């Protein structure tokens, strides 16, 4: 009906009915499965019929072409996959003694320096902080502290 008339109200009704049908279908399937589970027992063989589908192998891995031969049985396939992964994920042997000494010296130099050698900056004044707060965007998400920019913008202003 919707496809002929293109009425949005009919489309909404169609979607609602489809959703209701899907929910009822899921409910019927769940009830059927629960009924099957409650009626399973070991005396009449239903337990074994029920569990046999879980014990079966779901999918077969197709034959694999390895570097030397074609792998057809599971052991050969496992070895082929293991060899492939071993070749793909090898450790890189990247050692350069000059680079290691340069990095070691720079780390030692950094660790031996005075921790607060950036004290030559002048302290900030209130106007700088107020200007930064005024430039904040109201619609930005809060940071790690959970404080929203709208809250910061609404802080009381005291001139001192």
Tab-separated table of C-alpha atoms in Angstrom:
chain	number	residue	atom	x	y	z
A	1	UNK	CA	0.000	0.000	0.000
A	2	UNK	CA	2.811	2.433	0.899
A	3	UNK	CA	4.624	1.798	-2.383
A	4	UNK	CA	1.615	2.927	-4.401
A	5	UNK	CA	0.523	5.906	-2.309
A	6	UNK	CA	3.851	7.032	-0.748
A	7	UNK	CA	2.082	8.155	2.379
A	8	UNK	CA	4.495	8.640	5.331
A	9	UNK	CA	1.811	7.598	7.817
A	10	UNK	CA	1.425	4.270	5.999
A	11	UNK	CA	5.206	3.783	6.022
A	12	UNK	CA	5.273	4.364	9.781
A	13	UNK	CA	2.448	1.886	10.284
A	14	UNK	CA	4.230	-0.643	8.033
A	15	UNK	CA	7.437	-0.319	10.059
A	16	UNK	CA	5.549	-0.723	13.335
A	17	UNK	CA	3.785	-3.862	12.095
A	18	UNK	CA	7.047	-5.358	10.796
A	19	UNK	CA	8.700	-4.684	14.143
A	20	UNK	CA	5.810	-6.326	15.987
A	21	UNK	CA	5.963	-9.367	13.665
A	22	UNK	CA	9.713	-9.735	14.233
A	23	UNK	CA	9.280	-9.511	18.014
A	24	UNK	CA	6.529	-12.134	17.960
A	25	UNK	CA	8.655	-14.381	15.761
A	26	UNK	CA	11.603	-14.077	18.172
A	27	UNK	CA	9.303	-14.801	21.099
A	28	UNK	CA	7.916	-17.933	19.403
A	29	UNK	CA	11.431	-19.177	18.570
A	30	UNK	CA	12.616	-18.595	22.155
A	31	UNK	CA	9.587	-20.387	23.594
A	32	UNK	CA	10.124	-23.309	21.221
A	33	UNK	CA	13.806	-23.550	22.201
A	34	UNK	CA	12.982	-23.349	25.924
A	35	UNK	CA	10.322	-26.030	25.473
A	36	UNK	CA	12.872	-28.244	23.730
A	37	UNK	CA	15.389	-27.648	26.533
A	38	UNK	CA	12.905	-28.510	29.267
A	39	UNK	CA	11.776	-31.708	27.527
A	40	UNK	CA	15.281	-33.099	26.951
A	41	UNK	CA	16.105	-36.200	28.971
A	42	UNK	CA	18.462	-39.134	28.758
A	43	UNK	CA	15.792	-41.847	28.845
A	44	UNK	CA	14.242	-41.478	25.401
A	45	UNK	CA	17.363	-40.347	23.494
A	46	UNK	CA	16.372	-36.693	23.060
A	47	UNK	CA	19.434	-35.566	25.015
A	48	UNK	CA	21.786	-37.230	22.551
A	49	UNK	CA	19.885	-35.860	19.563
A	50	UNK	CA	19.966	-32.383	21.094
A	51	UNK	CA	23.709	-32.391	21.859
A	52	UNK	CA	24.816	-33.996	18.604
A	53	UNK	CA	24.533	-30.684	16.737
A	54	UNK	CA	26.888	-29.050	19.256
A	55	UNK	CA	29.495	-31.771	18.884
A	56	UNK	CA	29.694	-31.568	15.100
A	57	UNK	CA	32.350	-29.544	13.402
A	58	UNK	CA	30.714	-26.409	12.030
A	59	UNK	CA	32.975	-25.473	9.131
A	60	UNK	CA	35.752	-27.105	7.226
A	61	UNK	CA	38.906	-25.236	6.351
A	62	UNK	CA	39.526	-25.649	2.614
A	63	UNK	CA	42.778	-27.087	1.331
A	64	UNK	CA	45.673	-24.706	1.774
A	65	UNK	CA	48.553	-24.113	-0.578
A	66	UNK	CA	51.718	-24.090	1.448
A	67	UNK	CA	55.210	-23.087	0.317
A	68	UNK	CA	56.191	-26.700	-0.395
A	69	UNK	CA	52.950	-28.634	-0.889
A	70	UNK	CA	49.169	-28.581	-0.618
A	71	UNK	CA	47.766	-29.158	2.887
A	72	UNK	CA	44.662	-31.363	2.891
A	73	UNK	CA	44.377	-32.940	6.345
A	74	UNK	CA	43.930	-30.961	9.554
A	75	UNK	CA	47.479	-31.537	10.841
A	76	UNK	CA	48.992	-30.305	7.572
A	77	UNK	CA	46.663	-27.278	7.580
A	78	UNK	CA	47.633	-26.431	11.166
A	79	UNK	CA	51.339	-26.674	10.320
A	80	UNK	CA	50.819	-24.554	7.189
A	81	UNK	CA	49.053	-21.821	9.178
A	82	UNK	CA	51.694	-21.984	11.931
A	83	UNK	CA	54.518	-21.622	9.386
A	84	UNK	CA	52.749	-18.693	7.740
A	85	UNK	CA	52.274	-16.902	11.070
A	86	UNK	CA	55.871	-17.609	12.055
A	87	UNK	CA	57.121	-16.034	8.826
A	88	UNK	CA	54.853	-13.004	9.172
A	89	UNK	CA	55.598	-12.199	12.806
A	90	UNK	CA	59.353	-12.338	13.226
A	91	UNK	CA	61.276	-9.988	15.469
A	92	UNK	CA	63.152	-7.244	13.704
A	93	UNK	CA	66.885	-7.265	14.311
A	94	UNK	CA	67.541	-3.535	14.161
A	95	UNK	CA	70.620	-2.737	16.221
A	96	UNK	CA	72.828	0.233	15.586
A	97	UNK	CA	75.440	0.858	18.262
A	98	UNK	CA	75.867	4.535	17.334
A	99	UNK	CA	72.139	5.208	17.679
A	100	UNK	CA	71.971	3.327	20.974
A	101	UNK	CA	74.839	5.373	22.443
A	102	UNK	CA	73.292	8.663	21.259
A	103	UNK	CA	69.935	7.767	22.797
A	104	UNK	CA	71.582	6.563	26.010
A	105	UNK	CA	73.600	9.773	26.344
A	106	UNK	CA	70.563	11.985	25.731
A	107	UNK	CA	68.518	10.056	28.313
A	108	UNK	CA	71.319	10.319	30.882
A	109	UNK	CA	71.680	14.046	30.163
A	110	UNK	CA	67.937	14.568	30.553
A	111	UNK	CA	67.813	12.647	33.832
A	112	UNK	CA	70.793	14.560	35.255
A	113	UNK	CA	69.378	18.032	34.562
A	114	UNK	CA	67.600	20.064	37.212
A	115	UNK	CA	63.929	19.063	37.096
A	116	UNK	CA	62.504	22.606	37.248
A	117	UNK	CA	64.729	24.566	34.898
A	118	UNK	CA	61.685	26.211	33.253
A	119	UNK	CA	61.202	28.734	36.063
A	120	UNK	CA	62.020	31.785	33.955
A	121	UNK	CA	58.403	32.198	32.749
A	122	UNK	CA	56.482	35.109	34.248
A	123	UNK	CA	53.393	34.133	36.254
A	124	UNK	CA	50.050	34.422	34.495
A	125	UNK	CA	47.734	37.240	35.404
A	126	UNK	CA	43.960	37.139	35.839
A	127	UNK	CA	43.207	38.778	32.493
A	128	UNK	CA	45.007	36.034	30.568
A	129	UNK	CA	43.006	33.350	32.344
A	130	UNK	CA	39.724	35.242	31.841
A	131	UNK	CA	40.447	35.655	28.118
A	132	UNK	CA	41.175	31.937	27.771
A	133	UNK	CA	37.923	31.073	29.558
A	134	UNK	CA	35.938	33.437	27.312
A	135	UNK	CA	37.331	31.690	24.217
A	136	UNK	CA	36.081	28.252	25.333
A	137	UNK	CA	33.498	26.590	23.086
A	138	UNK	CA	30.257	25.794	24.919
A	139	UNK	CA	29.477	22.746	22.791
A	140	UNK	CA	32.702	20.851	23.403
A	141	UNK	CA	32.631	17.607	25.347
A	142	UNK	CA	33.987	17.652	28.902
A	143	UNK	CA	37.546	16.568	29.526
A	144	UNK	CA	38.862	13.802	31.750
A	145	UNK	CA	37.783	15.697	34.846
A	146	UNK	CA	34.143	15.715	33.663
A	147	UNK	CA	33.810	19.499	33.918
A	148	UNK	CA	31.809	20.927	31.029
A	149	UNK	CA	32.856	24.196	29.355
A	150	UNK	CA	29.425	25.682	30.116
A	151	UNK	CA	30.168	25.286	33.822
A	152	UNK	CA	33.556	26.978	33.449
A	153	UNK	CA	32.001	29.854	31.481
A	154	UNK	CA	29.416	30.391	34.241
A	155	UNK	CA	31.983	30.655	37.041
A	156	UNK	CA	31.592	33.865	39.063
A	157	UNK	CA	33.923	36.683	38.090
A	158	UNK	CA	35.721	38.500	40.924
A	159	UNK	CA	38.056	41.325	39.969
A	160	UNK	CA	40.942	41.446	42.390
